[in-house]
PDB file of C-alpha atoms (C1' of nucleotides) in Angstrom:
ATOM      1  CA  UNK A 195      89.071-125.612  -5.916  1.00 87.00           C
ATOM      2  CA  UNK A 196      86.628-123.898  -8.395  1.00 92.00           C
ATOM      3  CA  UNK A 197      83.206-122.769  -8.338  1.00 95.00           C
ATOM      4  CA  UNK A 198      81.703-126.376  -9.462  1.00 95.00           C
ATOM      5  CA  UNK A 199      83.752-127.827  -6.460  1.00 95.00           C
ATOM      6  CA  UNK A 200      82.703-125.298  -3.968  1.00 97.00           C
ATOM      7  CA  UNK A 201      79.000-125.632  -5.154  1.00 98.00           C
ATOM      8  CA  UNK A 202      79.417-129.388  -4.788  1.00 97.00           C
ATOM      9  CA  UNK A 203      81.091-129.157  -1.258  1.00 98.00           C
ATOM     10  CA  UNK A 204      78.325-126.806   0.207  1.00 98.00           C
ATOM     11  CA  UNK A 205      75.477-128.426  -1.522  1.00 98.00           C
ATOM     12  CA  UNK A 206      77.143-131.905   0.553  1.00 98.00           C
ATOM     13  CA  UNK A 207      77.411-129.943   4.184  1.00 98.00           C
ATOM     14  CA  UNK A 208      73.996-128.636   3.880  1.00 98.00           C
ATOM     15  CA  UNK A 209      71.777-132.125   4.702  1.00 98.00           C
ATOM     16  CA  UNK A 210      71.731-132.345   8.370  1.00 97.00           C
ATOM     17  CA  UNK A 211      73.250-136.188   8.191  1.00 98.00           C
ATOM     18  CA  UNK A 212      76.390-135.047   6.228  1.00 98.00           C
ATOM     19  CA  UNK A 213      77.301-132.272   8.090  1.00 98.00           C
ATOM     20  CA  UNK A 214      76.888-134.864  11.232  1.00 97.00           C
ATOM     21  CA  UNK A 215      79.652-136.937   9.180  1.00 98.00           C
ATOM     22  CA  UNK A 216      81.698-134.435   8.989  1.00 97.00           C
ATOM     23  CA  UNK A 217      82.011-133.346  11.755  1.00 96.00           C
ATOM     24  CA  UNK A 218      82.008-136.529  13.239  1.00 96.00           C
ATOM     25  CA  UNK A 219      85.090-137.186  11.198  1.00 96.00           C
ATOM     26  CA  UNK A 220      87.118-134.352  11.806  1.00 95.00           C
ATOM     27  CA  UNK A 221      86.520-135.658  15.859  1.00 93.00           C
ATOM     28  CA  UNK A 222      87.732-138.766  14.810  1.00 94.00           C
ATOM     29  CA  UNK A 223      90.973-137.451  13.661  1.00 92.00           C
ATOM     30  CA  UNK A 224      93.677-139.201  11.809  1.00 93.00           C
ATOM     31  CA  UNK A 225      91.590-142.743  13.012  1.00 94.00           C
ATOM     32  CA  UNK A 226      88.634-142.304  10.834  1.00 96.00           C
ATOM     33  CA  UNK A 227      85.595-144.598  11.081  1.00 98.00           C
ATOM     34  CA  UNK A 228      84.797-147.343   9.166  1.00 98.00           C
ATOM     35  CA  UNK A 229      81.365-147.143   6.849  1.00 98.00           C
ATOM     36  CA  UNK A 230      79.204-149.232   9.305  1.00 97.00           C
ATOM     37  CA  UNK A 231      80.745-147.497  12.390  1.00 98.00           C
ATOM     38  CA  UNK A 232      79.664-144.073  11.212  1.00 98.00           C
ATOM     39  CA  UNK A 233      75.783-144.705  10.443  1.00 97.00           C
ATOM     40  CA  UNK A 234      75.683-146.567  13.579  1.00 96.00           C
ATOM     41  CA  UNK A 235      76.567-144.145  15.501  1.00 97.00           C
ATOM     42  CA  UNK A 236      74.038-141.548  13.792  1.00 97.00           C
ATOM     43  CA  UNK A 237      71.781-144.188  13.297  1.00 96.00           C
ATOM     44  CA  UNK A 238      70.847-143.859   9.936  1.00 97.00           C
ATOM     45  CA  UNK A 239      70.277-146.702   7.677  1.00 97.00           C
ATOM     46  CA  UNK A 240      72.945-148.519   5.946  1.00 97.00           C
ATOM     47  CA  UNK A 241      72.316-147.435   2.079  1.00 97.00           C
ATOM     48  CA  UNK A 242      71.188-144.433   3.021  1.00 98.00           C
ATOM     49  CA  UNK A 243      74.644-143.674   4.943  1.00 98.00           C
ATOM     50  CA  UNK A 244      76.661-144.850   2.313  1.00 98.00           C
ATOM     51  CA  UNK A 245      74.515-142.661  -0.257  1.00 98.00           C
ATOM     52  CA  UNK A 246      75.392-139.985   1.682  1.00 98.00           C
ATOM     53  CA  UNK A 247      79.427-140.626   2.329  1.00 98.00           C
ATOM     54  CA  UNK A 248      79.228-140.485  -1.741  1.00 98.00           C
ATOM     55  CA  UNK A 249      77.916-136.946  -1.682  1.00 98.00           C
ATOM     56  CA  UNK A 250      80.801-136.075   0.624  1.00 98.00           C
ATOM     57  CA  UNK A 251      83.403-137.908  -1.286  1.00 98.00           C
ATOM     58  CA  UNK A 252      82.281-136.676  -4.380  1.00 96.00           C
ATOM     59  CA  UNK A 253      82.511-132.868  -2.722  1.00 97.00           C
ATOM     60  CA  UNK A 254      86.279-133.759  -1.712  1.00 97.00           C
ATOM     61  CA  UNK A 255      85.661-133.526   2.156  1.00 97.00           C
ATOM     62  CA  UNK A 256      86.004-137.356   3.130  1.00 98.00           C
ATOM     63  CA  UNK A 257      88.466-139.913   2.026  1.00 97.00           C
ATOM     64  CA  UNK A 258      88.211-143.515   1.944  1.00 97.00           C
ATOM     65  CA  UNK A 259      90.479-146.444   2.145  1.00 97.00           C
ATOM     66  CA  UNK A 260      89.327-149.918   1.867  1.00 97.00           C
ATOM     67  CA  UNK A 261      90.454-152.069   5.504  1.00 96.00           C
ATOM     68  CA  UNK A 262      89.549-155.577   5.219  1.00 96.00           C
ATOM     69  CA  UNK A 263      85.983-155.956   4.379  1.00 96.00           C
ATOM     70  CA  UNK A 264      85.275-152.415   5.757  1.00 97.00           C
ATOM     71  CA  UNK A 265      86.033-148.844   4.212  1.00 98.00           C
ATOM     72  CA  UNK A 266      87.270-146.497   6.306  1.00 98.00           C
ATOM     73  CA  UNK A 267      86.268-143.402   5.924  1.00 98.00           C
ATOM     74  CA  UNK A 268      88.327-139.510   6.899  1.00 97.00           C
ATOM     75  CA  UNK A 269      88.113-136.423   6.899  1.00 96.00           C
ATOM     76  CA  UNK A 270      89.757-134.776   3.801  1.00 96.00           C
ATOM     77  CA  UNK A 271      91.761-131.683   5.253  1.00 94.00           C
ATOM     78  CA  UNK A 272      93.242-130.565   1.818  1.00 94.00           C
ATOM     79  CA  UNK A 273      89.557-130.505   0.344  1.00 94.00           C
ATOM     80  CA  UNK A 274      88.656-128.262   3.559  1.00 94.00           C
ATOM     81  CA  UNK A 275      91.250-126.013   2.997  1.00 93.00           C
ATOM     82  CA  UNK A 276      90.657-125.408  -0.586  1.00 93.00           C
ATOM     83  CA  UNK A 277      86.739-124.783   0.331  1.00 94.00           C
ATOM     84  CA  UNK A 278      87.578-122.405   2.993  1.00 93.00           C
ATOM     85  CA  UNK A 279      90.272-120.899   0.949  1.00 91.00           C
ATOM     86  CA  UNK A 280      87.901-120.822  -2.334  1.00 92.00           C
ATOM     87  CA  UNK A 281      85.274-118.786  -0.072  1.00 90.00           C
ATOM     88  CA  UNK A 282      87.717-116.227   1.436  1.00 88.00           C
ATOM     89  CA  UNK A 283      89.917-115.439  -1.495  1.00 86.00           C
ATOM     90  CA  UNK A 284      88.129-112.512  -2.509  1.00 79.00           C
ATOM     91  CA  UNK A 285      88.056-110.726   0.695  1.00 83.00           C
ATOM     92  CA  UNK A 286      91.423-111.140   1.309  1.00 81.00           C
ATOM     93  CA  UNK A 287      92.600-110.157  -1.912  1.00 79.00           C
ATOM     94  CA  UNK A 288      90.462-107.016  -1.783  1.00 81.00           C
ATOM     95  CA  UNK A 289      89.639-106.041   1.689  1.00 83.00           C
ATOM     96  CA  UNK A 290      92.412-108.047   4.064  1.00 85.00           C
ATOM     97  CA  UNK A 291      91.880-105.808   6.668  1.00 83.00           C
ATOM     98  CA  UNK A 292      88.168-106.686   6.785  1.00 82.00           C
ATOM     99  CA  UNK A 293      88.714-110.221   6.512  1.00 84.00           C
ATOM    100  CA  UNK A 294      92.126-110.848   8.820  1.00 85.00           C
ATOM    101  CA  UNK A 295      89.594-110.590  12.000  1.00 84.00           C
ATOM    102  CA  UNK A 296      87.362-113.938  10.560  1.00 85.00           C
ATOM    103  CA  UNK A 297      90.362-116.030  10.114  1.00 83.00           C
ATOM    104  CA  UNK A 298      91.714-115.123  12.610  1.00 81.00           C
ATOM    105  CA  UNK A 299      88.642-115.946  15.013  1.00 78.00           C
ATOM    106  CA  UNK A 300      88.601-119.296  13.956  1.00 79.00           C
ATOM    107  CA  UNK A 301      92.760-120.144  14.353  1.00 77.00           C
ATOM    108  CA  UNK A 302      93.165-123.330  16.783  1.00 73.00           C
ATOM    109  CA  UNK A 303      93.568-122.348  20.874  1.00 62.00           C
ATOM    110  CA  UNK A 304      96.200-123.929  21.128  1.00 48.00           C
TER     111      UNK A 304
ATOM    112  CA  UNK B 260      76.254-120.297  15.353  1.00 87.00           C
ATOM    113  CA  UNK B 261      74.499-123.260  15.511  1.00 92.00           C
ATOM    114  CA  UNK B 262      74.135-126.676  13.585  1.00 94.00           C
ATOM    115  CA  UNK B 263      70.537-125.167  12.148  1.00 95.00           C
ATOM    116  CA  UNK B 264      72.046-121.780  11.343  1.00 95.00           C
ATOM    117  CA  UNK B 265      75.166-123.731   9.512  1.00 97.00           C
ATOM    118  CA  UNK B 266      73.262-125.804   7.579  1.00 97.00           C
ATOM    119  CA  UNK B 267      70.714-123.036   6.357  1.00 97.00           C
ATOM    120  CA  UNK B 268      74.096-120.915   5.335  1.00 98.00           C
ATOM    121  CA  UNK B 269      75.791-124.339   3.736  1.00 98.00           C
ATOM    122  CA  UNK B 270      72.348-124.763   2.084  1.00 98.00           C
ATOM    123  CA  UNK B 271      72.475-120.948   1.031  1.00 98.00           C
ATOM    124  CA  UNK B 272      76.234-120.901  -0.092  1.00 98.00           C
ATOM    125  CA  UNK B 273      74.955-124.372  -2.119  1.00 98.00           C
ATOM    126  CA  UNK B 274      73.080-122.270  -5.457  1.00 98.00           C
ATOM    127  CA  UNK B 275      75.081-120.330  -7.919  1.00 98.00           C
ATOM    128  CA  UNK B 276      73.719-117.427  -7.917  1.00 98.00           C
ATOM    129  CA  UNK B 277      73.814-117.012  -4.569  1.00 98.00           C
ATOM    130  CA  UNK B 278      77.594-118.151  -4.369  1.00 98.00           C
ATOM    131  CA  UNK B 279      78.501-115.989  -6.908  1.00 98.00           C
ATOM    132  CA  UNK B 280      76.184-112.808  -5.024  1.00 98.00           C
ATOM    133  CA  UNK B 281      78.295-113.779  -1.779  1.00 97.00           C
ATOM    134  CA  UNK B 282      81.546-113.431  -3.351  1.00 96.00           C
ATOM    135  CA  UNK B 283      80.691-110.718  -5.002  1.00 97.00           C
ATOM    136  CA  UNK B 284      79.280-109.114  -1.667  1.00 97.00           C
ATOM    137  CA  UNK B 285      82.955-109.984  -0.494  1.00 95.00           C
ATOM    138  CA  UNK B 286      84.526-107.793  -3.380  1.00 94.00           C
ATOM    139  CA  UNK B 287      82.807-105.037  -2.516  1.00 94.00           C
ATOM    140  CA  UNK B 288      83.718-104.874   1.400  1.00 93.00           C
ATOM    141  CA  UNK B 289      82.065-101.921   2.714  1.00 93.00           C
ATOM    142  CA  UNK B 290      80.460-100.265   0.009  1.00 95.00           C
ATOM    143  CA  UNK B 291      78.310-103.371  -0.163  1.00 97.00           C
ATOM    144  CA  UNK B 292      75.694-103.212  -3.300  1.00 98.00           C
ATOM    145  CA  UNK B 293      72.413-102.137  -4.016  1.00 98.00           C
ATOM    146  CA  UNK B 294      69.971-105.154  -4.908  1.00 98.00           C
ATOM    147  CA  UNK B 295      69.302-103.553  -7.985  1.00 98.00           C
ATOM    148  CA  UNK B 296      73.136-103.550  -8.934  1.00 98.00           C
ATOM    149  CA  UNK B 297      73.557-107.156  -7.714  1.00 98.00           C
ATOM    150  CA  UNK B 298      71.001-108.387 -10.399  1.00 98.00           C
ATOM    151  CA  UNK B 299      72.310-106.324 -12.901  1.00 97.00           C
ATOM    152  CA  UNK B 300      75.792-107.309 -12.258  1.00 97.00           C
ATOM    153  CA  UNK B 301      74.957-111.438 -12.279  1.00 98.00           C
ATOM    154  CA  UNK B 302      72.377-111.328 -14.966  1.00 97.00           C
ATOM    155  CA  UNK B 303      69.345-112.434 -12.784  1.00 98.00           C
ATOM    156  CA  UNK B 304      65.663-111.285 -12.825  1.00 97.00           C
ATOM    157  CA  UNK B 305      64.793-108.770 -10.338  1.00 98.00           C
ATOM    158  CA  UNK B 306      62.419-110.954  -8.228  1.00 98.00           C
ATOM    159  CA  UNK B 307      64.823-114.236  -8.748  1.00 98.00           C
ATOM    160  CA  UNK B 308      67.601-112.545  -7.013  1.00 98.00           C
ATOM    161  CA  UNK B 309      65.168-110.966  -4.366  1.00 98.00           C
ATOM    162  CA  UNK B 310      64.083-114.402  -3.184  1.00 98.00           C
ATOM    163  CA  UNK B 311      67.621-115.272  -3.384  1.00 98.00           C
ATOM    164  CA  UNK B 312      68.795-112.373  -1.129  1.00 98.00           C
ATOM    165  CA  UNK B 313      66.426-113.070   1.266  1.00 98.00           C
ATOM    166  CA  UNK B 314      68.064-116.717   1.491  1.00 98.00           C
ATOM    167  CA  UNK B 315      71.713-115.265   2.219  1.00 98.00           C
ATOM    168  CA  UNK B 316      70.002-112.853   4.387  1.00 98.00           C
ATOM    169  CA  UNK B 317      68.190-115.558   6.709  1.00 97.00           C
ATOM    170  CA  UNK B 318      71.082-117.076   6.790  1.00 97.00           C
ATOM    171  CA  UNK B 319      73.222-114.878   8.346  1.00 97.00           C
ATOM    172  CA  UNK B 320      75.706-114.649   5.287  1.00 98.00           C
ATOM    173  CA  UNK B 321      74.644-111.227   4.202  1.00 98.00           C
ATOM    174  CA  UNK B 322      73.476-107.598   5.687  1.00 97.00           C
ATOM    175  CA  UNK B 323      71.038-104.911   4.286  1.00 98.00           C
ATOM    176  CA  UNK B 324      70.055-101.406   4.961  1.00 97.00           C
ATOM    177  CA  UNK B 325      67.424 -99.523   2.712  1.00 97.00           C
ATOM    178  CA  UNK B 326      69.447 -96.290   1.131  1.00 97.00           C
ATOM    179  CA  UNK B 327      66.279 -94.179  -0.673  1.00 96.00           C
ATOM    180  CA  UNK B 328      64.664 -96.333  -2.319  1.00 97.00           C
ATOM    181  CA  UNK B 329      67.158 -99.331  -2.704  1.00 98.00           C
ATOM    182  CA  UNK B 330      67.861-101.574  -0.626  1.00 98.00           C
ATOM    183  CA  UNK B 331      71.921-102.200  -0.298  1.00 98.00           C
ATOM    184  CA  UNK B 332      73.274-105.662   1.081  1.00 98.00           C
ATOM    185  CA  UNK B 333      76.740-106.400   2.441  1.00 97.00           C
ATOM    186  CA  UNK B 334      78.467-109.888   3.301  1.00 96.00           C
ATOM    187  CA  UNK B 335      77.948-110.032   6.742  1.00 96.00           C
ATOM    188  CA  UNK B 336      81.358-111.010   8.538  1.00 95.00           C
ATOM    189  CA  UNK B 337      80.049-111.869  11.707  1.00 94.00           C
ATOM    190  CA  UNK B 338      78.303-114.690  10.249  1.00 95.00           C
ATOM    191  CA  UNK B 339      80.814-116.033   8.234  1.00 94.00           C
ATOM    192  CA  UNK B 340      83.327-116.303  11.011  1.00 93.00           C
ATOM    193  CA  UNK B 341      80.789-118.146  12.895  1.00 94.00           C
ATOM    194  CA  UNK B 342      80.097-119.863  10.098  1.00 94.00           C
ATOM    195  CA  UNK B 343      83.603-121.115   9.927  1.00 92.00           C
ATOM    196  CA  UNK B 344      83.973-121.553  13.642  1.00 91.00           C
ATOM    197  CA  UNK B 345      81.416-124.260  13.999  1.00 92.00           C
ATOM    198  CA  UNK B 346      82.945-125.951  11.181  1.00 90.00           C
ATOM    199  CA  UNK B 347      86.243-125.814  12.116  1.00 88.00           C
ATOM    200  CA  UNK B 348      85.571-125.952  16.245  1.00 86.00           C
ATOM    201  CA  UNK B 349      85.603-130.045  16.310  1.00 79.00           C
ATOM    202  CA  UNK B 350      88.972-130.338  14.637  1.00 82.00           C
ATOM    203  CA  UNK B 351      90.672-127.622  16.215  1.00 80.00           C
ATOM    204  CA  UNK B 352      89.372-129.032  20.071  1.00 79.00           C
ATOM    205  CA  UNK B 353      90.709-132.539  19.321  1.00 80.00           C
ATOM    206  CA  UNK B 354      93.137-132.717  16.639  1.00 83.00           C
ATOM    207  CA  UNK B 355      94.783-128.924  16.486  1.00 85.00           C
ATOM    208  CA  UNK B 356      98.003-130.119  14.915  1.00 83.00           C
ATOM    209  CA  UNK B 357      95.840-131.107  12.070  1.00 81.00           C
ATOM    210  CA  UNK B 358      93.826-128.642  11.733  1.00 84.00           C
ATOM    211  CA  UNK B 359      96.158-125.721  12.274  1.00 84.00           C
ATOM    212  CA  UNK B 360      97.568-126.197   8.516  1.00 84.00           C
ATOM    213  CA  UNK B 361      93.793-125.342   7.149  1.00 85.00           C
ATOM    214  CA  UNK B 362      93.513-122.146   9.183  1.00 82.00           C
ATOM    215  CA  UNK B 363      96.654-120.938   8.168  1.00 81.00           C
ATOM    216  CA  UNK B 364      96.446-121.628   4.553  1.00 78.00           C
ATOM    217  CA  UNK B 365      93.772-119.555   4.154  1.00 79.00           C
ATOM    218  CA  UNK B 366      95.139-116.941   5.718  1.00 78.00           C
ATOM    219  CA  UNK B 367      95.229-113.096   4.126  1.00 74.00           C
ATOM    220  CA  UNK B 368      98.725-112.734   2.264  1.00 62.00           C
ATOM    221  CA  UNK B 369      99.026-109.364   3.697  1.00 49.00           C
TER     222      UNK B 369
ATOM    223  C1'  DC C 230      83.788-172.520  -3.666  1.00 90.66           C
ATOM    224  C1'  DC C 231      80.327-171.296  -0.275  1.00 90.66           C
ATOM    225  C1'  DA C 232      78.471-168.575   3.402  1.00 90.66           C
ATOM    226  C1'  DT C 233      78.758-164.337   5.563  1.00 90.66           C
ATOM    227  C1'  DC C 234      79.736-159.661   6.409  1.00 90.66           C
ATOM    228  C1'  DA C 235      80.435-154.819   4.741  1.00 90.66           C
ATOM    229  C1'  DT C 236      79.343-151.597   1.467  1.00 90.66           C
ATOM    230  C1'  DA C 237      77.521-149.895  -2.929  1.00 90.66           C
ATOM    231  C1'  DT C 238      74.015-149.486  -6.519  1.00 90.66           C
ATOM    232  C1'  DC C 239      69.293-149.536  -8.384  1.00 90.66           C
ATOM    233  C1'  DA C 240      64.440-148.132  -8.814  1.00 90.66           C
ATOM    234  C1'  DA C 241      60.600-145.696  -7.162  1.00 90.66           C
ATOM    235  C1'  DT C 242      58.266-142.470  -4.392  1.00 90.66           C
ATOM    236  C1'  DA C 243      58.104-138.363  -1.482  1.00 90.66           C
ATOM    237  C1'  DA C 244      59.727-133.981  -0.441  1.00 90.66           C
ATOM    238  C1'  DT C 245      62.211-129.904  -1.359  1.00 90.66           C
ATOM    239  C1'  DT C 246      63.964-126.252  -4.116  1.00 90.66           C
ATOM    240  C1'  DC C 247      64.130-123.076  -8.179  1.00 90.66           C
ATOM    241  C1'  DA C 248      62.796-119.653 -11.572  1.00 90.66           C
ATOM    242  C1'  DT C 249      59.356-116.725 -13.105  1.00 90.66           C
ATOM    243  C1'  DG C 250      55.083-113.842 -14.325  1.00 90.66           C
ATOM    244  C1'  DA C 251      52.046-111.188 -11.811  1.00 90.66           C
ATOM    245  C1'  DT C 252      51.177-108.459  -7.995  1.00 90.66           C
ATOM    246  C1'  DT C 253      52.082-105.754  -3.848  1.00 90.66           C
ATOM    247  C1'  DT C 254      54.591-102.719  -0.709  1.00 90.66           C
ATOM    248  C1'  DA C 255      57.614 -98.877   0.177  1.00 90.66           C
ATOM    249  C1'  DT C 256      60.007 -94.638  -1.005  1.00 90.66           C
ATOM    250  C1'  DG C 257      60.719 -90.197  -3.180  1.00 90.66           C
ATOM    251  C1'  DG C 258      59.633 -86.563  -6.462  1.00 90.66           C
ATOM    252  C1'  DA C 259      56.374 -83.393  -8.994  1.00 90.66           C
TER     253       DA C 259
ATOM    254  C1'  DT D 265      47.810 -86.887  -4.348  1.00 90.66           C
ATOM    255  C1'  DC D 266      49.647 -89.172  -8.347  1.00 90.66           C
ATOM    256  C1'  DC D 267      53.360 -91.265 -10.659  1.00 90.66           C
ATOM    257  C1'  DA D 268      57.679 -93.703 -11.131  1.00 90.66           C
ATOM    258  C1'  DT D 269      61.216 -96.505  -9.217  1.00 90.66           C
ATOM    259  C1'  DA D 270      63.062-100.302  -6.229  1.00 90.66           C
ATOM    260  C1'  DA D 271      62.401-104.381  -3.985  1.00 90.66           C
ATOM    261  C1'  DA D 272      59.516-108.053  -1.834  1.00 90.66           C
ATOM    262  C1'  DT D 273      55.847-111.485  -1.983  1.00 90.66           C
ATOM    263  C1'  DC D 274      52.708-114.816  -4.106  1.00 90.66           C
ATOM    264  C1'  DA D 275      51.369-118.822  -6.892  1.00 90.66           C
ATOM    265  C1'  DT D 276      52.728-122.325  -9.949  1.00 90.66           C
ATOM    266  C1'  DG D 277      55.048-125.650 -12.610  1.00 90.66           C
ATOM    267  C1'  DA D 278      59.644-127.829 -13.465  1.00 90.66           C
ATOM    268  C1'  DA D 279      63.591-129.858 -11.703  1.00 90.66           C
ATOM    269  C1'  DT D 280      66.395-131.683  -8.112  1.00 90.66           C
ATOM    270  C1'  DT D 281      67.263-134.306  -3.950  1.00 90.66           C
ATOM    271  C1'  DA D 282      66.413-137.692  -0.120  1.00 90.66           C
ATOM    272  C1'  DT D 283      65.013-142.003   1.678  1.00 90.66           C
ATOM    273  C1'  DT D 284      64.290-146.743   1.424  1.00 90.66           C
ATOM    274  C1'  DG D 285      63.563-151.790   0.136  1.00 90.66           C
ATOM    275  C1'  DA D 286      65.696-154.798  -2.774  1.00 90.66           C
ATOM    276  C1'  DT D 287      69.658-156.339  -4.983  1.00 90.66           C
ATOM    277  C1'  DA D 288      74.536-156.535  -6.414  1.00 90.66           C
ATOM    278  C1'  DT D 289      79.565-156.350  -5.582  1.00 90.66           C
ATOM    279  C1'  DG D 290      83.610-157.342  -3.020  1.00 90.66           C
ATOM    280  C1'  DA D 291      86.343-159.440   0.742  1.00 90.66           C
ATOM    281  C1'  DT D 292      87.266-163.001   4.229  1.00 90.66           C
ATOM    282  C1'  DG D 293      87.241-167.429   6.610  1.00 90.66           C
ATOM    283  C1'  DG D 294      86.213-172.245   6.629  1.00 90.66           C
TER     284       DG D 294
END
DNA sequence: CCATCATATCAATAATTCATGATTTATGGA
DNA sequence: TCCATAAATCATGAATTATTGATATGATGG
């Protein structure tokens, strides 16, 4: 993950409808949702939907895998990483004891 | 931290300047930066990276606190953890085996 | 093949965002 | 009070981005 990719990847979760996506996708797990599924359940229009899953592909946060006539669409969990990881490198490298308490705050309850 | 307040710090985190201002803001942990310096340091008119501060600033990413007669900002830690809590929280809830790897790849190498 | 369904691409308009010169506000020193 | 410094605000033009109707591509079943 560089700079361009980071830009690209922020610049894709910051229109209301894509974070939506996203976030709908990371609910949706290792199932993903096919194209059509997603904008109807946001209810956006079709082009505009898959317009917008191009952005996010583009940024490396969704994947896509064609299923028949559909694509089915996930959330890309190696992109995430590297975004996250892209944004936090310099305060861990050069402050860890400032930065431990954000990663840690968002860890998984498990 | 909520979807408004994450998509005005996505949209913030989306410019270059003010990605490269953040991470920068990062570097410096605690001493933070004067406004002044920040310009300076990134090569950006005075009143460019004012309007640009003010962006991080609304969006929770960044801190100030006037000093004389400068103004010195910090990355605000509080906001980027809930930054990274909202986008993180729908994985983690429903699919924490996946999403555990992201957390702890980004973890501080302490 | 042909019809249909699912998705992507194109073209055009509307809306938003960005950078900047000029100006204003706030602080501190003489 | 007057001046100098530091930063914010304003107004404007340029560039980017979003949405949408129309159309094209690609896959499947008959």
């Amino acid at each position: 993950m560089d700079r361009n990719h980071a830009l690209a990847a922020f610049a894709a979760l910051s229109q209301p409808t894509r974070l939506d996506v996203f976030r709908l996708l990371l609910r949706a797990g290792v199932n993903g949702m096919a194209a059509g599924e997603i904008a109807d359940a946001l209810d956006v229009k079709q082009n505009t939907m898959s317009a917008n899953l191009a952005v996010l592909h583009q940024a490396g946060l969704v994947r896509n895998q064609r299923e028949g006539r559909s694509i089915r669409y996930f959330a890309d969990l190696d992109g995430t990483r590297g975004l996250l990881g892209f944004l936090m490198e310099d305060c861990c490298g050069g402050n860890p004891d400032l930065c431990q308490p954000v990663i840690s705050s968002i860890a998984c309850a498990s």
